[in-house]
Coordinates of C-alpha atoms in Angstrom, one line a residue:
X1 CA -80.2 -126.3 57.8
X2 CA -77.4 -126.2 55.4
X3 CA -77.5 -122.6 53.6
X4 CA -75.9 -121.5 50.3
X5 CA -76.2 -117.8 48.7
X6 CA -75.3 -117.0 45.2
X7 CA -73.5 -114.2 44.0
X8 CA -73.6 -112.4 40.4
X9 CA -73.8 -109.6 38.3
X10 CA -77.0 -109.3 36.8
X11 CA -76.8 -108.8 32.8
X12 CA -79.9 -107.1 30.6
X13 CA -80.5 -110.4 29.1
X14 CA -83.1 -112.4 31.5
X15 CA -82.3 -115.9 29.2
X16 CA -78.5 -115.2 30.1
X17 CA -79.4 -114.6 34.1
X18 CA -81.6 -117.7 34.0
X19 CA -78.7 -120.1 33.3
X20 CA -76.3 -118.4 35.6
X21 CA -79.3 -118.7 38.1
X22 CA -79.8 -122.5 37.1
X23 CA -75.8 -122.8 37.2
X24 CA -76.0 -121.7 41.0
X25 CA -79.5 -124.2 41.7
X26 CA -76.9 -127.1 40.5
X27 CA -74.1 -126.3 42.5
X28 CA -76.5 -125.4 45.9
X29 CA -78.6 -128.5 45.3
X30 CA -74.7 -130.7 44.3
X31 CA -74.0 -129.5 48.0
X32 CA -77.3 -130.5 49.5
X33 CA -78.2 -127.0 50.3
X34 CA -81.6 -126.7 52.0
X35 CA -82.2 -123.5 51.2
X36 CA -80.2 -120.7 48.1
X37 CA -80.6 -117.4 48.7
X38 CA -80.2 -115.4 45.1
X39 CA -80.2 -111.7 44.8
X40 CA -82.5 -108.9 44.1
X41 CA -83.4 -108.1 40.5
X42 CA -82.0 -111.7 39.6
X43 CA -84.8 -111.4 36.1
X44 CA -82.2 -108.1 34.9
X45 CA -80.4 -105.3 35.6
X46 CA -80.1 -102.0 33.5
X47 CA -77.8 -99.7 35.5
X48 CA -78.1 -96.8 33.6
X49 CA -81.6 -97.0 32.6
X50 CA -83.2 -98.4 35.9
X51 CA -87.0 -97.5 33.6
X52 CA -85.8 -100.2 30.9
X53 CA -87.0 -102.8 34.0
X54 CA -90.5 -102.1 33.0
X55 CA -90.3 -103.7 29.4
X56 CA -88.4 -106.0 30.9
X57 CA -90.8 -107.5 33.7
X58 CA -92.4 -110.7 33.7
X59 CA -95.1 -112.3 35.4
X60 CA -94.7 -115.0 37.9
X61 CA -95.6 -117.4 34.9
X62 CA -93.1 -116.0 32.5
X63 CA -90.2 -118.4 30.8
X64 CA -87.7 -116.6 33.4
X65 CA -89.9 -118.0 36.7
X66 CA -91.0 -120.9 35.4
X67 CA -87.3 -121.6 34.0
X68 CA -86.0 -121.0 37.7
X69 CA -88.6 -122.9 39.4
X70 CA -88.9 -125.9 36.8
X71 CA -85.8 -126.4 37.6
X72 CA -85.8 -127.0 40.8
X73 CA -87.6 -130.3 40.5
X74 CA -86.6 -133.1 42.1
X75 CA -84.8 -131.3 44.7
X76 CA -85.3 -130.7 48.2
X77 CA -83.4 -127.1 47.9
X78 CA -85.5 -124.2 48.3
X79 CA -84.7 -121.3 46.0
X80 CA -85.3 -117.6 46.8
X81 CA -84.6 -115.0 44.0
X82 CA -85.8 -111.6 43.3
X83 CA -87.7 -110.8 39.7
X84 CA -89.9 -107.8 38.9
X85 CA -93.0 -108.3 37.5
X86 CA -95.6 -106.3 35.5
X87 CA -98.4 -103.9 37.3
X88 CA -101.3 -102.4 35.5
X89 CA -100.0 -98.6 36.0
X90 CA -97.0 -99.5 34.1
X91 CA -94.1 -100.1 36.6
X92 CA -93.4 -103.0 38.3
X93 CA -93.5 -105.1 41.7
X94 CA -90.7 -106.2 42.8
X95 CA -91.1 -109.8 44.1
X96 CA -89.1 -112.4 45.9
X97 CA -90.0 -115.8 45.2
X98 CA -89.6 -118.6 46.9
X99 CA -89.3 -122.2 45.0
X100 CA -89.2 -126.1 45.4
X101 CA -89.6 -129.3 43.7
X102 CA -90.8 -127.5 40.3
X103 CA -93.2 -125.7 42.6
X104 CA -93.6 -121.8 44.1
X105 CA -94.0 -122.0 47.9
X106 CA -94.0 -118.3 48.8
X107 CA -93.6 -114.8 47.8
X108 CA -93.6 -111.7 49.0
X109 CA -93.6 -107.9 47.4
X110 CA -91.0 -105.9 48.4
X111 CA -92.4 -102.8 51.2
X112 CA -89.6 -100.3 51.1
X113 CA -88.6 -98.9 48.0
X114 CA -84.8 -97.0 47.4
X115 CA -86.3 -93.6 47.6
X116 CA -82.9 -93.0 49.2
X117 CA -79.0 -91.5 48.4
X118 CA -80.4 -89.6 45.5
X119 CA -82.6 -92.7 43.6
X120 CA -86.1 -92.9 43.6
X121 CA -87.2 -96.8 42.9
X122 CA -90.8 -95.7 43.2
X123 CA -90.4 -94.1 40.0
X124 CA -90.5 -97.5 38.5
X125 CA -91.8 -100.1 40.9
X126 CA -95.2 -100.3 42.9
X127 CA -94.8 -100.7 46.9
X128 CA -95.8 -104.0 48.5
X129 CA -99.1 -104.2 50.5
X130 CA -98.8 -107.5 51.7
X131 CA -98.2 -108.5 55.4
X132 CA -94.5 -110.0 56.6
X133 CA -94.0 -113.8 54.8
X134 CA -92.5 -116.6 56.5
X135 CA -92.6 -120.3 55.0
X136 CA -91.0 -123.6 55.9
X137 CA -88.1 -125.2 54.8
X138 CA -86.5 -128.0 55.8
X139 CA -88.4 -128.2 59.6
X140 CA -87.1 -124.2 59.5
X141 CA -89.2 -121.0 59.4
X142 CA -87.7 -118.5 56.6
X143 CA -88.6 -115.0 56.6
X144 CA -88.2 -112.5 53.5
X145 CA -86.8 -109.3 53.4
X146 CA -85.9 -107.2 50.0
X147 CA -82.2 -105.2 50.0
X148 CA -83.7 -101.8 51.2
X149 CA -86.3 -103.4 53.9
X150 CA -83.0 -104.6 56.0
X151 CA -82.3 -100.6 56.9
X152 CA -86.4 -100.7 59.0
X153 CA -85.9 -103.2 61.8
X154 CA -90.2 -103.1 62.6
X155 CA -90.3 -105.7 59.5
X156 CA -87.2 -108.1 60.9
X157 CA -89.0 -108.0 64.1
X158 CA -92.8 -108.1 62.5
X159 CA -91.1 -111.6 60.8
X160 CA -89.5 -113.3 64.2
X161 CA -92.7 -112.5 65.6
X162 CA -94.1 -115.0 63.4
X163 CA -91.4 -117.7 64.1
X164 CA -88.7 -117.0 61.7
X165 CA -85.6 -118.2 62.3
X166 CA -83.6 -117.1 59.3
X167 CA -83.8 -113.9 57.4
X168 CA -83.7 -114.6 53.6
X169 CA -82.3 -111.1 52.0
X170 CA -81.9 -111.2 48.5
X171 CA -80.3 -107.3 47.9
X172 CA -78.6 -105.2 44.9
X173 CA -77.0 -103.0 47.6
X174 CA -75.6 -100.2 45.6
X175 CA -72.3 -98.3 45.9
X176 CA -71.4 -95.0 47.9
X177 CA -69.5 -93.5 50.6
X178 CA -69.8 -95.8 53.8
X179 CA -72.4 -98.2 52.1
X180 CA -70.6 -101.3 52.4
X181 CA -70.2 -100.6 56.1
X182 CA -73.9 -99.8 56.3
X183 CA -75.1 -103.3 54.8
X184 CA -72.6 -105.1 57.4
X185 CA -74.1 -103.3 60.3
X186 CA -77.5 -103.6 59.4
X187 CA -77.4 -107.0 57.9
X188 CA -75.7 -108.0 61.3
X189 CA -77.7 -105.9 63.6
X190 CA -81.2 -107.9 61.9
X191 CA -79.6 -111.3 63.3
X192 CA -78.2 -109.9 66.6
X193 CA -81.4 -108.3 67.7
X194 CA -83.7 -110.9 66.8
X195 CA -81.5 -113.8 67.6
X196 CA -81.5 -115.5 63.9
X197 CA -79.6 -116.3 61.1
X198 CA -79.7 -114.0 58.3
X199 CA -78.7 -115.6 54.3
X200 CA -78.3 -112.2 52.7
X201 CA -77.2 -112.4 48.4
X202 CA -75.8 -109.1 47.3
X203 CA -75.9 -108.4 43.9
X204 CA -71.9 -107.9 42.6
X205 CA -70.8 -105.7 39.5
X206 CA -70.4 -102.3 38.5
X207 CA -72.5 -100.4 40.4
X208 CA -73.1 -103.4 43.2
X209 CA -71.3 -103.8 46.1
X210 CA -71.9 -108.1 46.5
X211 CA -70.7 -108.7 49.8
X212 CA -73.4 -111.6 50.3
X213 CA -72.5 -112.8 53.6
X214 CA -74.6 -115.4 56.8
X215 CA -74.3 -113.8 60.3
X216 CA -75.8 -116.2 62.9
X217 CA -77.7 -115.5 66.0
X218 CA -75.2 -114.2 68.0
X219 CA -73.9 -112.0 65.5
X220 CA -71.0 -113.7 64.0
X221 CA -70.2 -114.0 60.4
X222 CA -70.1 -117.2 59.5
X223 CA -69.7 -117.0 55.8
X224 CA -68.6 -114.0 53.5
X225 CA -68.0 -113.0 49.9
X226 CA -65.9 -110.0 48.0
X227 CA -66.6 -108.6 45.3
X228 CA -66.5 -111.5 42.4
X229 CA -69.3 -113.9 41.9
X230 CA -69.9 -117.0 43.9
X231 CA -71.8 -119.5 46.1
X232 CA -70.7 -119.3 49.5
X233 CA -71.7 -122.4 52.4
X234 CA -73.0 -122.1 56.0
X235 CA -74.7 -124.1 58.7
X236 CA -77.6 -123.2 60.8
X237 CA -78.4 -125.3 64.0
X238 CA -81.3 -125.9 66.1
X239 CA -79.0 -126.3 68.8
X240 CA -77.1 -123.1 68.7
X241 CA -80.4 -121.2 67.7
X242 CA -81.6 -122.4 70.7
X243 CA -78.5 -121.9 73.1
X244 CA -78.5 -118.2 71.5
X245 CA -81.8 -117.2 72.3
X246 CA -81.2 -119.1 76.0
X247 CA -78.1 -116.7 76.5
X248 CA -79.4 -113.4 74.3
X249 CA -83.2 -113.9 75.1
X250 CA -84.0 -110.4 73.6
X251 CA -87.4 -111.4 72.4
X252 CA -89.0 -112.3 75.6
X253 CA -87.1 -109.8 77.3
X254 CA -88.8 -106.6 75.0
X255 CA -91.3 -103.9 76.4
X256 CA -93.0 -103.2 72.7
X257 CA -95.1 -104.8 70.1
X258 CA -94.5 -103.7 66.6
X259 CA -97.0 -101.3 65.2
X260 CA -98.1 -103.9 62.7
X261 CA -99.8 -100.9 60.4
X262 CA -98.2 -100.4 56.8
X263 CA -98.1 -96.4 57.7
X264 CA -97.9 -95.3 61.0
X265 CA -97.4 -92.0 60.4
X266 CA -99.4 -89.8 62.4
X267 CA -99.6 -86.8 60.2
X268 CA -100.5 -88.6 57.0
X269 CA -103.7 -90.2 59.4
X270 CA -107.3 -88.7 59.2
X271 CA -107.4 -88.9 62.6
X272 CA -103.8 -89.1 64.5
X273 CA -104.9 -91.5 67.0
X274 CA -103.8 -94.8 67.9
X275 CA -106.1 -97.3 67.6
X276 CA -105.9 -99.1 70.9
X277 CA -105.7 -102.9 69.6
X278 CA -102.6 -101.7 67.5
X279 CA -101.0 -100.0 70.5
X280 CA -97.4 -100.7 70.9
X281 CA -98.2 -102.3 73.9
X282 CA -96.1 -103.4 76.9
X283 CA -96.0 -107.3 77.5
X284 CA -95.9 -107.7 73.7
X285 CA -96.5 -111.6 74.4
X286 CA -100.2 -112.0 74.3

C-alpha cells in the first residue's frame, strides 16, 4: 500500500479548505497513493470560537463532502478526512469519512471527545455511538481513529481485532507543555503494540502542532512532517507486516479481550457487574 497524509491549516472558510483538500487528492492520487490520510476538522476551524463549528457544520451531503468525494472519481486513492456535521440538539458529530471513486465507503463518529487540558469538545460536539470501523483499501484493512481516541488504546486494539492493519488518524492535536511528545508516543505506541502501521494527519497552524507522521509495525518512523503544510509518502508491506507480527507476535501472545462496552465504568452501571459474555477473558482468541 503506498500511503500519503496531508498537512494544513484549516481556514473558517469551508470553500477555501475544499480546494486545498482537492489540491492534496491531486498530488496523492499524481503519486498513486492508495490511501490519503487528511486531518481532523478538514470542513473548518475557528480557534477562538470552537462554538462557531455549529453554524458551520454540514451534512454528509453538503457541497463540502460531496466536493471532496466527487472528486475523487476516477481514482483508485481512498481519501479519509474529518468534517463535523449537524445533530438535532444543536452541536455536532464529528465524523471521519472515508471516500473513493466519487463514492463514500466508510465513516465513523468520533468516541472520545477533548474534555481534556482545560477544553471541553463536548460542549459542542455529540459523542459517537457507533462500534470500531474498519474498510478495505487496496487488498488492506484500514481502521479509524479520531485525534483524541489515539490517547485510549481499548479502541486501537478493539480495531486490530477486527483485522486492521493500518490505523487511519486524522488529528488537530493542539499545543501545550509536552504535547508534541505525547502524540509521538502514543501515535507510536498504537502501531508498536498492535503490530500495524499507523497514517496519522495533524492539523498545522496556530494553535496546531502538525507533526503528521507513518510509524510502521515495529515502531519506526518511516515518514515525518514539521510544522508547515505538506504531503508526506510512505510504504506499507504485506511482507514486513507479516515478518513483524512473526518477530513481535503481541496479539496472539495477549491474556485479555477488550471490554467491547462503550462505558465500562462500574459506578455509572445499575448493577456493577460484569456481564460474563463481555468478560475480559483469558484466551481472548475464541
Amino acid at each position: 500500500m503506498r500511503i500519503a497524509v496531508g498537512q494544513f491549516a484549516s481556514a473558517e472558510d469551508w470553500a477555501a479548505n475544499l480546494k486545498t483538500c482537492q489540491e492534496l487528492i491531486d498530488g496523492a492520487v499524481a503519486g498513486r497513493a492508495d490511501l490519503l490520510v487528511l486531518p481532523e476538522g478538514a470542513l473548518a476551524l475557528f480557534v477562538d470560537e470552537p462554538v462557531r463549528i455549529r453554524e458551520a457544520a454540514q451534512p454528509l451531503d453538503g457541497p463540502f463532502v460531496s466536493g471532496l468525494v466527487e472528486h475523487t472519481r476516477g481514482s483508485g486513492t481512498t481519501v479519509v478526512a474529518g468534517v463535523h456535521v449537524p445533530e438535532p440538539d444543536g452541536r455536532v458529530s464529528n465524523v471521519l469519512v472515508a471516500a473513493r471513486d466519487g463514492e463514500i465507503v466508510a465513516t465513523y463518529v468520533k468516541l472520545h471527545l477533548y474534555d481534556a487540558f482545560g477544553r471541553r469538545e463536548s460542549d459542542n460536539v455529540v459523542p459517537g455511538a457507533n462500534a470500531p470501523v474498519v474498510f478495505d483499501c487496496a487488498g488492506w484493512k484500514v481502521g479509524l481513529m479520531t485525534c483524541y481516541d489515539v490517547r485510549f488504546p481499548e479502541l486501537a486494539r478493539l480495531l486490530a481485532d477486527q483485522g486492521a492493519q493500518v490505523l487511519a488518524l486524522p488529528a488537530a492535536w493542539v499545543r501545550g507543555p509536552a504535547k508534541e511528545w505525547h502524540w509521538e508516543v502514543m501515535v507510536t505506541a498504537r502501531a508498536l503494540e498492535n503490530t500495524c502501521y499507523v497514517a496519522a494527519s495533524g492539523e498545522c497552524g496556530r494553535r496546531n502542532i502538525g507533526a503528521s507522521m507513518v510509524v510502521d509495525p515495529l515502531g519506526i518512523t518511516r515518514a515525518r512532517l514539521g510544522e508547515a503544510p505538506g504531503l508526506l509518502w510512505a510504504d506499507a508491506s504485506a511482507g514486513e507486516l507479516a515478518a513483524a507480527r512473526r518477530t513481535l507476535p503481541v496479539l496472539e501472545n495477549r491474556r485479555f479481550a477488550v471490554d467491547p462496552r462503550l462505558d465500562p465504568r462500574p459506578d455509572q452501571r445499575p448493577d456493577s457487574r460484569l456481564d460474563p459474555r463481555l468478560d475480559p477473558r483469558l484466551e481472548p482468541h475464541v
